[in-house]
Amino acid sequence: MAQETSHHRIVVVGTGFAGIGMAVRLKQAGYDDFVVLERADDVGGTWRDNTYPGCRCDVPSHLYSFSFAPNPEWSSTFSPQPEIEKYLRNVTDRFGVRRHIRFGHAVEEARWEDGRWWIRTSQGEFTAEVLLSGMGPLAEPSYPKLQGIESFEGEVFHSAEWNHDLDLSGRKVAVIGTGASAIQFVPAIQPEVEELHLFQRTAPWVMPRPDRGITEVEKAVFRRFPLVQKAFRVGIYWGRESMVLGFTKLPAIMKQAQKVAEKHLERQVRDPLLRAELTPDFTLGCKRVLISDDYYPAIVQPNVEVITDQIAEVTPTGIVTEDGVKHEVDTIIYGTGFRVTDLPVMDLVHGRGGVSLREAWSDGMQAHLGTAVAGFPNFFLLIGPNTGLGHSSMVFMIESQIAYILDALKTMDADGLREVEVRAEVQAAFVDSVRSSMRNTVWTRGGCTSWYLDSEGRNTTLWPSFTFRFRQLTRRFDRSEYRTLAM
C-alpha cells in the first residue's frame, strides 16, 4: 500500500549538534509541529558514527557544548567521543525532543514544488513549509581513488566506519592519511598491531595537547555553582578567540606558534631523518592544526614505518609505492576525512525550477550568512558554507545560526509570510565580502592544499573572522534582504 504523505510546518534533517540544537530551540520557542529526520537509529551525528579508538574532540569540553545545556560531568578538558555522544542523547531526552525524531528515515530527495517542500525518505514522504538542514560536513567519508583497491584480499574500512569486529592484534596494517582522525587512532592501535605502515601524503603540524582530567571537586563546584562553569566557559571562549588574529591578520603570531610545534616535534622525534619527513613545508594553520601528545611517540616505535612516497597501486596482498617498493599488508584503514566541499546534500536538495544545490553552487558553495541560499525558498542550512572554524567551537556558530533561523520563523509568523528567499544580490555581496576577507589568511596564503579548499582553490568552508562577529551578523533576520510572499 502507498504510504500517506505526512505534512508538518517544519522538517529538520539530522540529529547531530545542529539538528538537536535546532529541535530544542524550536520547542522552547513554542513550535511543536515539526519532525526531525534521521537516517540512523539514534542521535549523535558524527559523534555517533566516529567510534574509532582514541576518538575525542580537539576543542575544550566546556566550550564544545550548548550554552543552554552545560555539562558539569565532563571527565577531561578534551572530551572523548563516548561522552559527547552520551551528552547529545541526554540533551535530546532532557528537553523532550526525541518524540519528534523519525529514526531510520534517510532523506533521498527534497524538492520545492507548489509552495512547499516535498521530502522523500527511505520510509515515506513528508511535506513541509520550511526545511532546515542539519546535515553537517563531517558526515560522508571521503575515499581516495587507488588503482587496484578492488583486488585487495584483506580487510578495508574507513576510520568513520570502524570495524570493531576485527581484532588488529598481530596484523600488518596500512593507515592512509595523517589528519585529525589518524593522529588519534594511530597511537591507540600501534601497540596491538604487528606492523603499521603509515602512508603520509603531507606532514601535519602537531601541537601539544593541554589535556587533563577534571577533578571531582571541580565537577562538584560546577554542579553547585553554575555561574562558575559559565565563567570557565567564557574564559576558554576568549582564549580561543584570540587565535583568530594569527590565522587572519597577523602572520607573525602564527610563526611564533609554529615554533612551539617545531619544539614539540624535536622533543618527541630524535631521529633527524624521520623528523625531516614529519616537518611540514607550509605555515602552521594552513591545514587544520592538530593536537596530540602521543602521536609522535607512537610512530617512532619499531613496528611503525612512515612512508612518504605516493601510492602507485594496491595489489591483492599489499600496497606498491611509486619507488617500486611493495608493502605487504593485510588491513587498510582510511584516515582520509570527509566530503566537505562535495556534500551529498548538494544532489539531494532541489529549489526553484528543480535546480539542485550542486547546480546552484557551480561557482563554489555559497550562502548568505552560511544559512540561506538564493533560489531555495524557506530553506536554511546549519553549518553551511563558510561557517567552519579552525580555532574554536562549532557549537557557538550553530547556536548563532539557530537564533537567526528562529527570528526568520518569528518574522514569517508576525508578518504573515508564506515564503522567504534571500535575494541573489544580497547573497553575492556577502560571498564577495567573505572571499575578500579570505585572501590574506593563512588558509589561502600558507602554502598548502587542504580540505578547506574546493577544486578551484576557494575556501568555501571556513569563517575568516571572529565568531562574535558572525553572531552579530546573525542576531537579527532582516526581511529587506529577502524576497517575500504573503499568505
PDB file of C-alpha atoms in Angstrom, residues 11-261:
ATOM      1  CA  VAL A  11      11.178  19.475   8.826  1.00  0.00           C
ATOM      2  CA  VAL A  12      14.700  19.283  10.262  1.00  0.00           C
ATOM      3  CA  VAL A  13      17.253  16.860   8.824  1.00  0.00           C
ATOM      4  CA  GLY A  14      19.949  15.327  11.028  1.00  0.00           C
ATOM      5  CA  THR A  15      20.468  14.764  14.754  1.00  0.00           C
ATOM      6  CA  GLY A  16      23.982  15.970  15.382  1.00  0.00           C
ATOM      7  CA  PHE A  17      24.634  19.145  17.354  1.00  0.00           C
ATOM      8  CA  ALA A  18      22.895  21.194  14.637  1.00  0.00           C
ATOM      9  CA  GLY A  19      19.690  19.164  14.405  1.00  0.00           C
ATOM     10  CA  ILE A  20      19.306  18.559  18.137  1.00  0.00           C
ATOM     11  CA  GLY A  21      20.072  22.180  18.992  1.00  0.00           C
ATOM     12  CA  MET A  22      17.530  23.353  16.420  1.00  0.00           C
ATOM     13  CA  ALA A  23      14.881  20.977  17.731  1.00  0.00           C
ATOM     14  CA  VAL A  24      15.359  22.094  21.333  1.00  0.00           C
ATOM     15  CA  ARG A  25      15.158  25.760  20.445  1.00  0.00           C
ATOM     16  CA  LEU A  26      12.071  25.192  18.287  1.00  0.00           C
ATOM     17  CA  LYS A  27      10.268  23.642  21.242  1.00  0.00           C
ATOM     18  CA  GLN A  28      11.399  26.403  23.573  1.00  0.00           C
ATOM     19  CA  ALA A  29      10.081  28.974  21.094  1.00  0.00           C
ATOM     20  CA  GLY A  30       6.664  27.305  21.074  1.00  0.00           C
ATOM     21  CA  TYR A  31       6.888  25.372  17.812  1.00  0.00           C
ATOM     22  CA  ASP A  32       5.551  21.854  18.094  1.00  0.00           C
ATOM     23  CA  ASP A  33       4.577  20.939  14.529  1.00  0.00           C
ATOM     24  CA  PHE A  34       7.972  19.741  13.388  1.00  0.00           C
ATOM     25  CA  VAL A  35       9.810  16.463  12.788  1.00  0.00           C
ATOM     26  CA  VAL A  36      13.496  15.617  12.682  1.00  0.00           C
ATOM     27  CA  LEU A  37      14.535  13.072  10.065  1.00  0.00           C
ATOM     28  CA  GLU A  38      17.471  10.849  10.965  1.00  0.00           C
ATOM     29  CA  ARG A  39      18.909   8.063   8.818  1.00  0.00           C
ATOM     30  CA  ALA A  40      20.426   6.168  11.780  1.00  0.00           C
ATOM     31  CA  ASP A  41      18.779   4.565  14.804  1.00  0.00           C
ATOM     32  CA  ASP A  42      19.926   7.098  17.398  1.00  0.00           C
ATOM     33  CA  VAL A  43      21.083  10.694  17.686  1.00  0.00           C
ATOM     34  CA  GLY A  44      24.636  11.945  17.614  1.00  0.00           C
ATOM     35  CA  GLY A  45      25.671  12.671  14.037  1.00  0.00           C
ATOM     36  CA  THR A  46      29.421  12.497  13.555  1.00  0.00           C
ATOM     37  CA  TRP A  47      29.835  11.720  17.274  1.00  0.00           C
ATOM     38  CA  ARG A  48      27.644   8.650  16.860  1.00  0.00           C
ATOM     39  CA  ASP A  49      29.343   7.436  13.705  1.00  0.00           C
ATOM     40  CA  ASN A  50      33.003   8.029  14.558  1.00  0.00           C
ATOM     41  CA  THR A  51      33.822   5.404  17.149  1.00  0.00           C
ATOM     42  CA  TYR A  52      37.432   4.698  16.229  1.00  0.00           C
ATOM     43  CA  PRO A  53      39.879   4.077  19.101  1.00  0.00           C
ATOM     44  CA  GLY A  54      41.125   7.293  20.648  1.00  0.00           C
ATOM     45  CA  CYS A  55      38.385   9.478  19.167  1.00  0.00           C
ATOM     46  CA  ARG A  56      37.949  12.742  21.061  1.00  0.00           C
ATOM     47  CA  CYS A  57      37.240  16.411  20.487  1.00  0.00           C
ATOM     48  CA  ASP A  58      40.063  18.886  19.891  1.00  0.00           C
ATOM     49  CA  VAL A  59      38.055  21.801  21.306  1.00  0.00           C
ATOM     50  CA  PRO A  60      37.794  22.143  25.117  1.00  0.00           C
ATOM     51  CA  SER A  61      34.793  20.298  26.533  1.00  0.00           C
ATOM     52  CA  HIS A  62      33.152  23.221  28.329  1.00  0.00           C
ATOM     53  CA  LEU A  63      33.030  25.221  25.103  1.00  0.00           C
ATOM     54  CA  TYR A  64      32.071  22.285  22.890  1.00  0.00           C
ATOM     55  CA  SER A  65      28.565  22.056  24.314  1.00  0.00           C
ATOM     56  CA  PHE A  66      25.307  24.001  24.173  1.00  0.00           C
ATOM     57  CA  SER A  67      25.179  27.242  26.138  1.00  0.00           C
ATOM     58  CA  PHE A  68      21.676  26.264  27.302  1.00  0.00           C
ATOM     59  CA  ALA A  69      22.776  22.803  28.476  1.00  0.00           C
ATOM     60  CA  PRO A  70      26.076  22.998  30.383  1.00  0.00           C
ATOM     61  CA  ASN A  71      27.557  19.683  31.442  1.00  0.00           C
ATOM     62  CA  PRO A  72      29.422  19.677  34.771  1.00  0.00           C
ATOM     63  CA  GLU A  73      30.338  16.000  34.361  1.00  0.00           C
ATOM     64  CA  TRP A  74      32.991  16.152  31.621  1.00  0.00           C
ATOM     65  CA  SER A  75      35.797  13.813  32.651  1.00  0.00           C
ATOM     66  CA  SER A  76      38.597  15.772  30.977  1.00  0.00           C
ATOM     67  CA  THR A  77      39.294  19.104  29.369  1.00  0.00           C
ATOM     68  CA  PHE A  78      39.058  17.490  25.904  1.00  0.00           C
ATOM     69  CA  SER A  79      36.075  15.151  25.796  1.00  0.00           C
ATOM     70  CA  PRO A  80      36.277  11.592  24.447  1.00  0.00           C
ATOM     71  CA  GLN A  81      33.735  10.541  21.822  1.00  0.00           C
ATOM     72  CA  PRO A  82      31.539   8.349  24.085  1.00  0.00           C
ATOM     73  CA  GLU A  83      30.941  11.271  26.460  1.00  0.00           C
ATOM     74  CA  ILE A  84      29.945  13.634  23.651  1.00  0.00           C
ATOM     75  CA  GLU A  85      27.558  11.066  22.188  1.00  0.00           C
ATOM     76  CA  LYS A  86      26.069  10.500  25.653  1.00  0.00           C
ATOM     77  CA  TYR A  87      25.734  14.263  26.120  1.00  0.00           C
ATOM     78  CA  LEU A  88      23.730  14.598  22.900  1.00  0.00           C
ATOM     79  CA  ARG A  89      21.449  11.721  23.911  1.00  0.00           C
ATOM     80  CA  ASN A  90      20.910  13.324  27.315  1.00  0.00           C
ATOM     81  CA  VAL A  91      20.070  16.707  25.780  1.00  0.00           C
ATOM     82  CA  THR A  92      17.621  15.003  23.413  1.00  0.00           C
ATOM     83  CA  ASP A  93      15.765  13.359  26.282  1.00  0.00           C
ATOM     84  CA  ARG A  94      16.115  16.147  28.821  1.00  0.00           C
ATOM     85  CA  PHE A  95      14.436  18.670  26.501  1.00  0.00           C
ATOM     86  CA  GLY A  96      11.802  16.250  25.215  1.00  0.00           C
ATOM     87  CA  VAL A  97      12.624  16.254  21.501  1.00  0.00           C
ATOM     88  CA  ARG A  98      13.007  12.519  20.956  1.00  0.00           C
ATOM     89  CA  ARG A  99       9.300  12.170  20.158  1.00  0.00           C
ATOM     90  CA  HIS A 100       9.817  14.500  17.193  1.00  0.00           C
ATOM     91  CA  ILE A 101      12.553  12.324  15.662  1.00  0.00           C
ATOM     92  CA  ARG A 102      11.877   9.789  12.922  1.00  0.00           C
ATOM     93  CA  PHE A 103      14.755   7.330  13.036  1.00  0.00           C
ATOM     94  CA  GLY A 104      15.678   5.212  10.030  1.00  0.00           C
ATOM     95  CA  HIS A 105      14.465   7.939   7.664  1.00  0.00           C
ATOM     96  CA  ALA A 106      17.288   8.627   5.224  1.00  0.00           C
ATOM     97  CA  VAL A 107      16.480  11.644   3.049  1.00  0.00           C
ATOM     98  CA  GLU A 108      16.659  10.645  -0.618  1.00  0.00           C
ATOM     99  CA  GLU A 109      15.363  13.859  -2.160  1.00  0.00           C
ATOM    100  CA  ALA A 110      13.944  17.237  -1.145  1.00  0.00           C
ATOM    101  CA  ARG A 111      12.207  19.338  -3.789  1.00  0.00           C
ATOM    102  CA  TRP A 112      10.468  22.744  -3.712  1.00  0.00           C
ATOM    103  CA  GLU A 113       7.169  22.449  -5.579  1.00  0.00           C
ATOM    104  CA  ASP A 114       3.828  24.226  -5.346  1.00  0.00           C
ATOM    105  CA  GLY A 115       4.939  26.453  -2.480  1.00  0.00           C
ATOM    106  CA  ARG A 116       6.153  23.703  -0.178  1.00  0.00           C
ATOM    107  CA  TRP A 117       8.982  21.247   0.327  1.00  0.00           C
ATOM    108  CA  TRP A 118       8.429  17.638  -0.726  1.00  0.00           C
ATOM    109  CA  ILE A 119      10.804  15.310   1.074  1.00  0.00           C
ATOM    110  CA  ARG A 120      11.220  11.686   0.047  1.00  0.00           C
ATOM    111  CA  THR A 121      12.825   9.382   2.597  1.00  0.00           C
ATOM    112  CA  SER A 122      13.630   5.691   2.823  1.00  0.00           C
ATOM    113  CA  GLN A 123      10.437   5.239   4.861  1.00  0.00           C
ATOM    114  CA  GLY A 124       7.917   7.528   3.254  1.00  0.00           C
ATOM    115  CA  GLU A 125       7.249  11.075   2.130  1.00  0.00           C
ATOM    116  CA  PHE A 126       6.881  14.321   4.033  1.00  0.00           C
ATOM    117  CA  THR A 127       5.886  17.839   3.075  1.00  0.00           C
ATOM    118  CA  ALA A 128       6.885  20.962   4.930  1.00  0.00           C
ATOM    119  CA  GLU A 129       6.534  24.703   4.758  1.00  0.00           C
ATOM    120  CA  VAL A 130      10.119  25.129   5.974  1.00  0.00           C
ATOM    121  CA  LEU A 131      13.102  22.801   5.516  1.00  0.00           C
ATOM    122  CA  LEU A 132      16.104  23.049   7.856  1.00  0.00           C
ATOM    123  CA  SER A 133      19.243  21.078   7.022  1.00  0.00           C
ATOM    124  CA  GLY A 134      21.446  19.902   9.877  1.00  0.00           C
ATOM    125  CA  MET A 135      23.433  17.574   7.629  1.00  0.00           C
ATOM    126  CA  GLY A 136      26.930  18.602   8.624  1.00  0.00           C
ATOM    127  CA  PRO A 137      30.085  18.403   6.504  1.00  0.00           C
ATOM    128  CA  LEU A 138      31.666  15.626   8.590  1.00  0.00           C
ATOM    129  CA  ALA A 139      29.080  13.041   7.647  1.00  0.00           C
ATOM    130  CA  GLU A 140      30.165  11.286   4.459  1.00  0.00           C
ATOM    131  CA  PRO A 141      33.597   9.595   4.446  1.00  0.00           C
ATOM    132  CA  SER A 142      35.986  10.515   1.646  1.00  0.00           C
ATOM    133  CA  TYR A 143      37.833   7.708  -0.103  1.00  0.00           C
ATOM    134  CA  PRO A 144      40.894   8.216  -2.300  1.00  0.00           C
ATOM    135  CA  LYS A 145      40.901   6.638  -5.753  1.00  0.00           C
ATOM    136  CA  LEU A 146      43.500   3.891  -5.527  1.00  0.00           C
ATOM    137  CA  GLN A 147      44.312   1.758  -8.522  1.00  0.00           C
ATOM    138  CA  GLY A 148      43.727  -1.914  -7.809  1.00  0.00           C
ATOM    139  CA  ILE A 149      41.915  -1.461  -4.488  1.00  0.00           C
ATOM    140  CA  GLU A 150      39.149  -3.807  -5.613  1.00  0.00           C
ATOM    141  CA  SER A 151      41.717  -6.626  -5.855  1.00  0.00           C
ATOM    142  CA  PHE A 152      42.872  -6.332  -2.244  1.00  0.00           C
ATOM    143  CA  GLU A 153      42.185  -9.565  -0.352  1.00  0.00           C
ATOM    144  CA  GLY A 154      42.445  -8.170   3.170  1.00  0.00           C
ATOM    145  CA  GLU A 155      40.215  -6.006   5.334  1.00  0.00           C
ATOM    146  CA  VAL A 156      39.426  -2.416   4.306  1.00  0.00           C
ATOM    147  CA  PHE A 157      37.496   0.244   6.206  1.00  0.00           C
ATOM    148  CA  HIS A 158      37.372   3.982   6.906  1.00  0.00           C
ATOM    149  CA  SER A 159      38.006   5.438  10.344  1.00  0.00           C
ATOM    150  CA  ALA A 160      34.443   6.797  10.301  1.00  0.00           C
ATOM    151  CA  GLU A 161      33.142   3.249   9.759  1.00  0.00           C
ATOM    152  CA  TRP A 162      35.425   1.422  12.160  1.00  0.00           C
ATOM    153  CA  ASN A 163      35.268  -2.358  12.070  1.00  0.00           C
ATOM    154  CA  HIS A 164      35.127  -3.211  15.764  1.00  0.00           C
ATOM    155  CA  ASP A 165      34.667  -6.900  14.980  1.00  0.00           C
ATOM    156  CA  LEU A 166      38.185  -7.085  13.546  1.00  0.00           C
ATOM    157  CA  ASP A 167      40.943  -7.928  16.005  1.00  0.00           C
ATOM    158  CA  LEU A 168      44.004  -5.984  14.896  1.00  0.00           C
ATOM    159  CA  SER A 169      46.362  -7.968  17.088  1.00  0.00           C
ATOM    160  CA  GLY A 170      49.262  -9.274  15.043  1.00  0.00           C
ATOM    161  CA  ARG A 171      48.028  -7.748  11.783  1.00  0.00           C
ATOM    162  CA  LYS A 172      50.015  -5.795   9.220  1.00  0.00           C
ATOM    163  CA  VAL A 173      48.088  -2.566   8.906  1.00  0.00           C
ATOM    164  CA  ALA A 174      48.306   0.232   6.363  1.00  0.00           C
ATOM    165  CA  VAL A 175      46.975   3.585   7.518  1.00  0.00           C
ATOM    166  CA  ILE A 176      46.341   6.017   4.671  1.00  0.00           C
ATOM    167  CA  GLY A 177      46.241   9.628   5.793  1.00  0.00           C
ATOM    168  CA  THR A 178      47.693  11.674   8.634  1.00  0.00           C
ATOM    169  CA  GLY A 179      44.849  14.042   9.509  1.00  0.00           C
ATOM    170  CA  ALA A 180      42.847  14.693  12.656  1.00  0.00           C
ATOM    171  CA  SER A 181      41.417  11.165  12.882  1.00  0.00           C
ATOM    172  CA  ALA A 182      44.644   9.294  12.118  1.00  0.00           C
ATOM    173  CA  ILE A 183      46.680  11.056  14.772  1.00  0.00           C
ATOM    174  CA  GLN A 184      44.135   9.837  17.317  1.00  0.00           C
ATOM    175  CA  PHE A 185      43.686   6.214  16.267  1.00  0.00           C
ATOM    176  CA  VAL A 186      47.297   5.504  15.277  1.00  0.00           C
ATOM    177  CA  PRO A 187      48.568   5.723  18.898  1.00  0.00           C
ATOM    178  CA  ALA A 188      45.611   3.592  20.008  1.00  0.00           C
ATOM    179  CA  ILE A 189      46.269   0.707  17.598  1.00  0.00           C
ATOM    180  CA  GLN A 190      50.073   0.876  17.367  1.00  0.00           C
ATOM    181  CA  PRO A 191      50.700  -1.342  20.444  1.00  0.00           C
ATOM    182  CA  GLU A 192      48.328  -4.016  19.082  1.00  0.00           C
ATOM    183  CA  VAL A 193      49.455  -4.458  15.501  1.00  0.00           C
ATOM    184  CA  GLU A 194      52.493  -6.367  14.289  1.00  0.00           C
ATOM    185  CA  GLU A 195      53.334  -3.758  11.672  1.00  0.00           C
ATOM    186  CA  LEU A 196      51.914  -0.314  10.985  1.00  0.00           C
ATOM    187  CA  HIS A 197      52.647   1.269   7.615  1.00  0.00           C
ATOM    188  CA  LEU A 198      51.687   4.941   7.779  1.00  0.00           C
ATOM    189  CA  PHE A 199      51.216   6.477   4.325  1.00  0.00           C
ATOM    190  CA  GLN A 200      51.746  10.209   4.675  1.00  0.00           C
ATOM    191  CA  ARG A 201      50.973  12.462   1.734  1.00  0.00           C
ATOM    192  CA  THR A 202      51.536  15.690   3.672  1.00  0.00           C
ATOM    193  CA  ALA A 203      53.011  16.017   7.153  1.00  0.00           C
ATOM    194  CA  PRO A 204      50.691  17.848   9.580  1.00  0.00           C
ATOM    195  CA  TRP A 205      51.680  20.383  12.208  1.00  0.00           C
ATOM    196  CA  VAL A 206      51.055  18.886  15.642  1.00  0.00           C
ATOM    197  CA  MET A 207      50.806  20.974  18.796  1.00  0.00           C
ATOM    198  CA  PRO A 208      50.936  19.684  22.387  1.00  0.00           C
ATOM    199  CA  ARG A 209      47.548  18.752  23.798  1.00  0.00           C
ATOM    200  CA  PRO A 210      46.901  20.519  27.123  1.00  0.00           C
ATOM    201  CA  ASP A 211      44.544  17.789  28.314  1.00  0.00           C
ATOM    202  CA  ARG A 212      43.947  16.858  31.921  1.00  0.00           C
ATOM    203  CA  GLY A 213      41.329  15.117  33.975  1.00  0.00           C
ATOM    204  CA  ILE A 214      38.667  17.248  35.617  1.00  0.00           C
ATOM    205  CA  THR A 215      38.641  16.527  39.341  1.00  0.00           C
ATOM    206  CA  GLU A 216      35.603  15.507  41.347  1.00  0.00           C
ATOM    207  CA  VAL A 217      35.962  18.720  43.347  1.00  0.00           C
ATOM    208  CA  GLU A 218      35.768  20.772  40.145  1.00  0.00           C
ATOM    209  CA  LYS A 219      32.707  18.844  38.996  1.00  0.00           C
ATOM    210  CA  ALA A 220      31.028  19.422  42.354  1.00  0.00           C
ATOM    211  CA  VAL A 221      31.722  23.156  42.118  1.00  0.00           C
ATOM    212  CA  PHE A 222      30.292  23.274  38.590  1.00  0.00           C
ATOM    213  CA  ARG A 223      27.162  21.434  39.744  1.00  0.00           C
ATOM    214  CA  ARG A 224      26.708  23.633  42.811  1.00  0.00           C
ATOM    215  CA  PHE A 225      27.647  26.936  41.202  1.00  0.00           C
ATOM    216  CA  PRO A 226      26.679  27.001  37.504  1.00  0.00           C
ATOM    217  CA  LEU A 227      27.990  30.545  37.163  1.00  0.00           C
ATOM    218  CA  VAL A 228      31.494  29.259  37.877  1.00  0.00           C
ATOM    219  CA  GLN A 229      31.230  26.862  34.951  1.00  0.00           C
ATOM    220  CA  LYS A 230      29.833  29.641  32.798  1.00  0.00           C
ATOM    221  CA  ALA A 231      32.792  31.867  33.695  1.00  0.00           C
ATOM    222  CA  PHE A 232      35.142  28.980  32.900  1.00  0.00           C
ATOM    223  CA  ARG A 233      33.479  28.633  29.501  1.00  0.00           C
ATOM    224  CA  VAL A 234      33.768  32.369  28.826  1.00  0.00           C
ATOM    225  CA  GLY A 235      37.468  32.264  29.626  1.00  0.00           C
ATOM    226  CA  ILE A 236      38.004  29.395  27.189  1.00  0.00           C
ATOM    227  CA  TYR A 237      35.995  31.229  24.538  1.00  0.00           C
ATOM    228  CA  TRP A 238      38.074  34.395  24.651  1.00  0.00           C
ATOM    229  CA  GLY A 239      41.304  32.431  24.791  1.00  0.00           C
ATOM    230  CA  ARG A 240      40.299  30.633  21.612  1.00  0.00           C
ATOM    231  CA  GLU A 241      39.035  33.826  20.007  1.00  0.00           C
ATOM    232  CA  SER A 242      42.452  35.442  20.382  1.00  0.00           C
ATOM    233  CA  MET A 243      43.820  32.844  17.958  1.00  0.00           C
ATOM    234  CA  VAL A 244      41.892  34.408  15.070  1.00  0.00           C
ATOM    235  CA  LEU A 245      44.484  37.156  14.697  1.00  0.00           C
ATOM    236  CA  GLY A 246      47.179  34.628  13.809  1.00  0.00           C
ATOM    237  CA  PHE A 247      45.004  32.883  11.241  1.00  0.00           C
ATOM    238  CA  THR A 248      43.699  36.005   9.545  1.00  0.00           C
ATOM    239  CA  LYS A 249      45.603  39.209  10.271  1.00  0.00           C
ATOM    240  CA  LEU A 250      48.973  38.829  11.991  1.00  0.00           C
ATOM    241  CA  PRO A 251      51.112  36.054  10.450  1.00  0.00           C
ATOM    242  CA  ALA A 252      53.873  36.780  12.968  1.00  0.00           C
ATOM    243  CA  ILE A 253      51.670  35.242  15.665  1.00  0.00           C
ATOM    244  CA  MET A 254      51.348  32.043  13.645  1.00  0.00           C
ATOM    245  CA  LYS A 255      55.107  31.912  13.132  1.00  0.00           C
ATOM    246  CA  GLN A 256      55.606  32.034  16.894  1.00  0.00           C
ATOM    247  CA  ALA A 257      53.049  29.261  17.373  1.00  0.00           C
ATOM    248  CA  GLN A 258      54.839  27.254  14.714  1.00  0.00           C
ATOM    249  CA  LYS A 259      57.994  27.356  16.826  1.00  0.00           C
ATOM    250  CA  VAL A 260      56.042  25.615  19.605  1.00  0.00           C
ATOM    251  CA  ALA A 261      55.080  22.854  17.157  1.00  0.00           C
TER     252      ALA A 261
END
